[in-house]
Amino acid sequence: MIELRRIEKTYRRGAEDVRALRGIDLTIDKKELIAITGPSGAGKTTLLHILGCLDQPTNGEIFIDGVEVTNLPEAELVKLRRDKIGFVFQQFYLIPGLSVFDNIALPLLFSKKPANPDRIAKLADMVGLKHRLDHVPSQLSGGEMQRTAIARGLVNAPEILLADEPTGNLDSENSEMIFEILRSLSNEGLTVAMITHNPDLAIRAKRAVHIKDGLVHSER
């Protein structure tokens, strides 16, 4: 589903060049649940942003579903992200004044698709929030907010879901619940890549890739 070839990413920070990625080769198969691990500053989030076409590499090639997308114009990248890729972030990024229903439906506004109430209710039910559709984020627990964010990431029916530390702000019970949702989605055919610092979750993914100093250090 995703193939990275010799991916490098260099940032300019003041007078210094920071080599966040130093030549990553990585293939993620369809329906795979992959955990990306590594210490802070290893390049994990940079890697995830490149996987999701949110950022462009300095060097290297990106293929999604067999098609090279490295140098696509921004308009085509926007369409690719909208149609194929869902995102879940550690900070949730829910809109405070919107209900769970409207937060889930929000990406449909940008893709100019109608909000199908039955589909949104089905997604909410899948993450255990059908009874919370009228609630706003301040009325939710951290686990419920993250589950809302997962449903939002799925509303455009993507083929790929990228999750950046989706359990990082949660206790062990909610972390387990989020992981089981992601594993279930993978079992149902979604390609899922998640960054995690939780070794207990990483070891239960179909594959774990450890990033260190901008390189793939090891795989399991």
mmCIF file of C-alpha atoms in Angstrom:
data_model
loop_
_atom_site.group_PDB
_atom_site.id
_atom_site.type_symbol
_atom_site.label_atom_id
_atom_site.label_comp_id
_atom_site.label_asym_id
_atom_site.label_seq_id
_atom_site.Cartn_x
_atom_site.Cartn_y
_atom_site.Cartn_z
ATOM 1 C CA MET A 1 0.000 0.000 0.000
ATOM 2 C CA ILE A 2 2.844 2.425 0.885
ATOM 3 C CA GLU A 3 6.479 2.234 -0.175
ATOM 4 C CA LEU A 4 9.224 4.647 0.803
ATOM 5 C CA ARG A 5 12.555 4.514 -1.027
ATOM 6 C CA ARG A 6 15.675 6.219 0.356
ATOM 7 C CA ILE A 7 13.651 8.924 2.088
ATOM 8 C CA GLU A 8 15.648 11.818 3.495
ATOM 9 C CA LYS A 9 14.336 14.934 5.202
ATOM 10 C CA THR A 10 16.479 17.901 6.189
ATOM 11 C CA TYR A 11 15.145 20.945 8.034
ATOM 12 C CA ARG A 12 16.788 24.308 8.382
ATOM 13 C CA ARG A 13 16.862 25.475 12.015
ATOM 14 C CA GLY A 14 18.653 28.790 12.355
ATOM 15 C CA ALA A 15 22.145 28.282 10.937
ATOM 16 C CA GLU A 16 21.917 24.513 11.371
ATOM 17 C CA ASP A 17 20.724 21.765 9.036
ATOM 18 C CA VAL A 18 18.807 19.067 10.911
ATOM 19 C CA ARG A 19 18.700 15.685 9.172
ATOM 20 C CA ALA A 20 15.456 14.252 10.548
ATOM 21 C CA LEU A 21 15.459 11.259 8.172
ATOM 22 C CA ARG A 22 18.661 9.860 6.673
ATOM 23 C CA GLY A 23 17.577 7.319 4.061
ATOM 24 C CA ILE A 24 14.471 5.382 5.076
ATOM 25 C CA ASP A 25 13.348 2.342 3.098
ATOM 26 C CA LEU A 26 9.965 1.087 4.292
ATOM 27 C CA THR A 27 7.082 -0.900 2.830
ATOM 28 C CA ILE A 28 3.672 -1.119 4.508
ATOM 29 C CA ASP A 29 1.332 -3.774 3.146
ATOM 30 C CA LYS A 30 -2.418 -3.506 2.688
ATOM 31 C CA LYS A 31 -4.370 -4.444 5.831
ATOM 32 C CA GLU A 32 -1.202 -4.243 7.942
ATOM 33 C CA LEU A 33 -1.110 -2.787 11.447
ATOM 34 C CA ILE A 34 2.389 -1.419 11.898
ATOM 35 C CA ALA A 35 3.789 0.244 15.019
ATOM 36 C CA ILE A 36 6.537 2.845 14.623
ATOM 37 C CA THR A 37 8.659 3.197 17.740
ATOM 38 C CA GLY A 38 11.786 5.026 18.787
ATOM 39 C CA PRO A 39 13.116 7.694 21.159
ATOM 40 C CA SER A 40 12.048 11.329 21.060
ATOM 41 C CA GLY A 41 13.740 13.120 18.184
ATOM 42 C CA ALA A 42 14.273 9.920 16.204
ATOM 43 C CA GLY A 43 12.207 11.163 13.243
ATOM 44 C CA LYS A 44 8.965 9.234 13.882
ATOM 45 C CA THR A 45 6.526 12.112 13.398
ATOM 46 C CA THR A 46 8.449 13.382 10.371
ATOM 47 C CA LEU A 47 8.178 9.884 8.926
ATOM 48 C CA LEU A 48 4.435 9.750 9.590
ATOM 49 C CA HIS A 49 3.932 13.141 7.937
ATOM 50 C CA ILE A 50 5.746 11.912 4.843
ATOM 51 C CA LEU A 51 3.718 8.688 4.840
ATOM 52 C CA GLY A 52 0.590 10.846 4.871
ATOM 53 C CA CYS A 53 1.843 13.300 2.221
ATOM 54 C CA LEU A 54 1.628 16.138 4.747
ATOM 55 C CA ASP A 55 5.288 16.879 4.116
ATOM 56 C CA GLN A 56 7.631 16.359 1.182
ATOM 57 C CA PRO A 57 10.980 14.574 1.510
ATOM 58 C CA THR A 58 14.229 16.320 0.656
ATOM 59 C CA ASN A 59 15.234 13.237 -1.310
ATOM 60 C CA GLY A 60 13.682 9.858 -2.096
ATOM 61 C CA GLU A 61 10.484 8.457 -3.556
ATOM 62 C CA ILE A 62 6.999 7.782 -2.155
ATOM 63 C CA PHE A 63 4.612 5.277 -3.706
ATOM 64 C CA ILE A 64 0.993 4.834 -2.603
ATOM 65 C CA ASP A 65 -0.941 1.926 -4.050
ATOM 66 C CA GLY A 66 1.752 1.511 -6.710
ATOM 67 C CA VAL A 67 1.653 5.141 -7.876
ATOM 68 C CA GLU A 68 4.557 7.518 -7.280
ATOM 69 C CA VAL A 69 3.275 10.600 -5.460
ATOM 70 C CA THR A 70 6.556 12.266 -4.484
ATOM 71 C CA ASN A 71 6.257 15.335 -6.677
ATOM 72 C CA LEU A 72 2.526 15.646 -7.190
ATOM 73 C CA PRO A 73 1.134 19.202 -7.260
ATOM 74 C CA GLU A 74 -0.403 20.329 -3.986
ATOM 75 C CA ALA A 75 -3.954 20.177 -5.383
ATOM 76 C CA GLU A 76 -3.487 16.492 -6.212
ATOM 77 C CA LEU A 77 -1.903 15.812 -2.816
ATOM 78 C CA VAL A 78 -4.929 17.402 -1.123
ATOM 79 C CA LYS A 79 -7.222 15.077 -3.066
ATOM 80 C CA LEU A 80 -5.024 12.074 -2.244
ATOM 81 C CA ARG A 81 -5.068 12.862 1.478
ATOM 82 C CA ARG A 82 -8.801 13.517 1.411
ATOM 83 C CA ASP A 83 -9.732 10.348 -0.448
ATOM 84 C CA LYS A 84 -7.188 7.765 0.730
ATOM 85 C CA ILE A 85 -5.736 8.772 4.101
ATOM 86 C CA GLY A 86 -7.236 9.354 7.536
ATOM 87 C CA PHE A 87 -5.317 10.982 10.387
ATOM 88 C CA VAL A 88 -5.525 10.612 14.176
ATOM 89 C CA PHE A 89 -3.394 12.824 16.412
ATOM 90 C CA GLN A 90 -2.375 12.637 20.064
ATOM 91 C CA GLN A 91 -3.951 16.023 20.860
ATOM 92 C CA PHE A 92 -7.387 15.046 19.416
ATOM 93 C CA TYR A 93 -7.913 18.455 17.705
ATOM 94 C CA LEU A 94 -11.667 18.417 18.250
ATOM 95 C CA ILE A 95 -13.591 21.691 17.769
ATOM 96 C CA PRO A 96 -14.806 22.697 21.270
ATOM 97 C CA GLY A 97 -18.161 24.155 20.189
ATOM 98 C CA LEU A 98 -19.148 21.236 17.952
ATOM 99 C CA SER A 99 -20.940 18.071 19.012
ATOM 100 C CA VAL A 100 -19.444 14.615 18.577
ATOM 101 C CA PHE A 101 -21.651 14.236 15.486
ATOM 102 C CA ASP A 102 -20.367 17.474 13.929
ATOM 103 C CA ASN A 103 -16.738 16.770 14.840
ATOM 104 C CA ILE A 104 -16.937 13.390 13.122
ATOM 105 C CA ALA A 105 -18.633 14.963 10.090
ATOM 106 C CA LEU A 106 -16.185 17.888 9.793
ATOM 107 C CA PRO A 107 -13.902 16.394 7.065
ATOM 108 C CA LEU A 108 -16.982 15.979 4.853
ATOM 109 C CA LEU A 109 -17.322 19.757 4.782
ATOM 110 C CA PHE A 110 -13.871 20.102 3.198
ATOM 111 C CA SER A 111 -14.454 17.257 0.755
ATOM 112 C CA LYS A 112 -17.875 18.744 -0.153
ATOM 113 C CA LYS A 113 -19.707 15.518 0.636
ATOM 114 C CA PRO A 114 -23.087 15.383 2.388
ATOM 115 C CA ALA A 115 -23.108 14.280 6.013
ATOM 116 C CA ASN A 116 -24.975 10.972 6.058
ATOM 117 C CA PRO A 117 -26.456 10.733 9.586
ATOM 118 C CA ASP A 118 -26.691 6.934 9.411
ATOM 119 C CA ARG A 119 -23.019 6.554 8.475
ATOM 120 C CA ILE A 120 -21.891 8.967 11.177
ATOM 121 C CA ALA A 121 -24.028 7.144 13.752
ATOM 122 C CA LYS A 122 -22.534 3.841 12.586
ATOM 123 C CA LEU A 123 -18.982 5.176 13.009
ATOM 124 C CA ALA A 124 -19.855 6.528 16.452
ATOM 125 C CA ASP A 125 -21.346 3.175 17.392
ATOM 126 C CA MET A 126 -18.225 1.375 16.160
ATOM 127 C CA VAL A 127 -16.090 3.376 18.616
ATOM 128 C CA GLY A 128 -18.664 3.109 21.412
ATOM 129 C CA LEU A 129 -19.996 6.661 21.235
ATOM 130 C CA LYS A 130 -23.451 6.396 19.708
ATOM 131 C CA HIS A 131 -24.939 7.603 22.997
ATOM 132 C CA ARG A 132 -22.650 10.669 22.960
ATOM 133 C CA LEU A 133 -23.442 12.149 19.540
ATOM 134 C CA ASP A 134 -24.999 15.300 21.008
ATOM 135 C CA HIS A 135 -22.211 15.927 23.526
ATOM 136 C CA VAL A 136 -19.424 18.487 23.066
ATOM 137 C CA PRO A 137 -15.745 17.684 23.793
ATOM 138 C CA SER A 138 -15.798 19.259 27.267
ATOM 139 C CA GLN A 139 -18.354 16.613 28.262
ATOM 140 C CA LEU A 140 -16.140 13.722 27.124
ATOM 141 C CA SER A 141 -13.311 11.819 28.761
ATOM 142 C CA GLY A 142 -9.881 11.661 27.118
ATOM 143 C CA GLY A 143 -10.621 8.200 25.778
ATOM 144 C CA GLU A 144 -13.945 9.353 24.341
ATOM 145 C CA MET A 145 -12.282 12.325 22.659
ATOM 146 C CA GLN A 146 -9.705 10.047 21.041
ATOM 147 C CA ARG A 147 -12.418 7.663 19.883
ATOM 148 C CA THR A 148 -14.233 10.644 18.351
ATOM 149 C CA ALA A 149 -11.005 11.546 16.561
ATOM 150 C CA ILE A 150 -10.720 8.004 15.194
ATOM 151 C CA ALA A 151 -14.285 8.116 13.867
ATOM 152 C CA ARG A 152 -13.523 11.495 12.284
ATOM 153 C CA GLY A 153 -10.434 9.981 10.628
ATOM 154 C CA LEU A 154 -12.641 7.286 9.089
ATOM 155 C CA VAL A 155 -15.532 9.405 7.873
ATOM 156 C CA ASN A 156 -14.158 9.760 4.324
ATOM 157 C CA ALA A 157 -13.699 5.960 4.107
ATOM 158 C CA PRO A 158 -9.890 6.055 3.709
ATOM 159 C CA GLU A 159 -7.739 3.067 2.795
ATOM 160 C CA ILE A 160 -4.957 4.184 5.157
ATOM 161 C CA LEU A 161 -5.165 5.426 8.752
ATOM 162 C CA LEU A 162 -2.136 7.151 10.292
ATOM 163 C CA ALA A 163 -2.133 7.637 14.056
ATOM 164 C CA ASP A 164 0.463 9.771 15.865
ATOM 165 C CA GLU A 165 0.668 8.598 19.504
ATOM 166 C CA PRO A 166 -3.078 7.872 19.689
ATOM 167 C CA THR A 167 -2.739 6.511 23.240
ATOM 168 C CA GLY A 168 -0.099 8.950 24.487
ATOM 169 C CA ASN A 169 -2.509 10.995 26.645
ATOM 170 C CA LEU A 170 -4.583 8.056 27.879
ATOM 171 C CA ASP A 171 -4.540 5.670 30.815
ATOM 172 C CA SER A 172 -3.912 1.948 30.334
ATOM 173 C CA GLU A 173 -7.597 1.008 30.063
ATOM 174 C CA ASN A 174 -8.336 3.587 27.371
ATOM 175 C CA SER A 175 -5.059 2.828 25.600
ATOM 176 C CA GLU A 176 -6.110 -0.797 25.351
ATOM 177 C CA MET A 177 -9.510 0.203 23.974
ATOM 178 C CA ILE A 178 -7.967 2.453 21.305
ATOM 179 C CA PHE A 179 -5.482 -0.237 20.279
ATOM 180 C CA GLU A 180 -8.243 -2.833 19.940
ATOM 181 C CA ILE A 181 -10.207 -0.448 17.700
ATOM 182 C CA LEU A 182 -7.149 0.033 15.475
ATOM 183 C CA ARG A 183 -6.470 -3.698 15.367
ATOM 184 C CA SER A 184 -10.097 -4.402 14.472
ATOM 185 C CA LEU A 185 -9.934 -1.840 11.655
ATOM 186 C CA SER A 186 -6.806 -3.526 10.298
ATOM 187 C CA ASN A 187 -8.469 -6.922 10.464
ATOM 188 C CA GLU A 188 -11.367 -5.485 8.453
ATOM 189 C CA GLY A 189 -9.048 -4.321 5.662
ATOM 190 C CA LEU A 190 -7.692 -0.898 6.669
ATOM 191 C CA THR A 191 -3.948 -0.218 6.519
ATOM 192 C CA VAL A 192 -2.953 1.282 9.886
ATOM 193 C CA ALA A 193 0.376 2.849 10.899
ATOM 194 C CA MET A 194 0.716 4.198 14.421
ATOM 195 C CA ILE A 195 3.489 5.852 16.358
ATOM 196 C CA THR A 196 3.684 4.624 19.932
ATOM 197 C CA HIS A 197 5.985 4.767 22.931
ATOM 198 C CA ASN A 198 4.045 1.911 24.534
ATOM 199 C CA PRO A 199 6.094 -1.301 24.125
ATOM 200 C CA ASP A 200 3.167 -3.483 25.246
ATOM 201 C CA LEU A 201 1.086 -2.210 22.321
ATOM 202 C CA ALA A 202 3.930 -2.191 19.796
ATOM 203 C CA ILE A 203 4.726 -5.841 20.369
ATOM 204 C CA ARG A 204 1.109 -6.772 19.585
ATOM 205 C CA ALA A 205 1.062 -5.016 16.208
ATOM 206 C CA LYS A 206 1.554 -7.158 13.117
ATOM 207 C CA ARG A 207 4.935 -5.480 12.699
ATOM 208 C CA ALA A 208 7.005 -3.012 14.694
ATOM 209 C CA VAL A 209 9.634 -0.735 13.150
ATOM 210 C CA HIS A 210 12.110 0.990 15.464
ATOM 211 C CA ILE A 211 13.436 4.345 14.258
ATOM 212 C CA LYS A 212 16.683 5.754 15.620
ATOM 213 C CA ASP A 213 18.685 8.752 14.379
ATOM 214 C CA GLY A 214 16.520 9.048 11.280
ATOM 215 C CA LEU A 215 17.036 5.445 10.145
ATOM 216 C CA VAL A 216 15.206 2.144 10.494
ATOM 217 C CA HIS A 217 17.204 0.595 13.324
ATOM 218 C CA SER A 218 15.349 -2.699 13.606
ATOM 219 C CA GLU A 219 12.132 -4.499 12.594
ATOM 220 C CA ARG A 220 10.104 -7.227 14.191
#
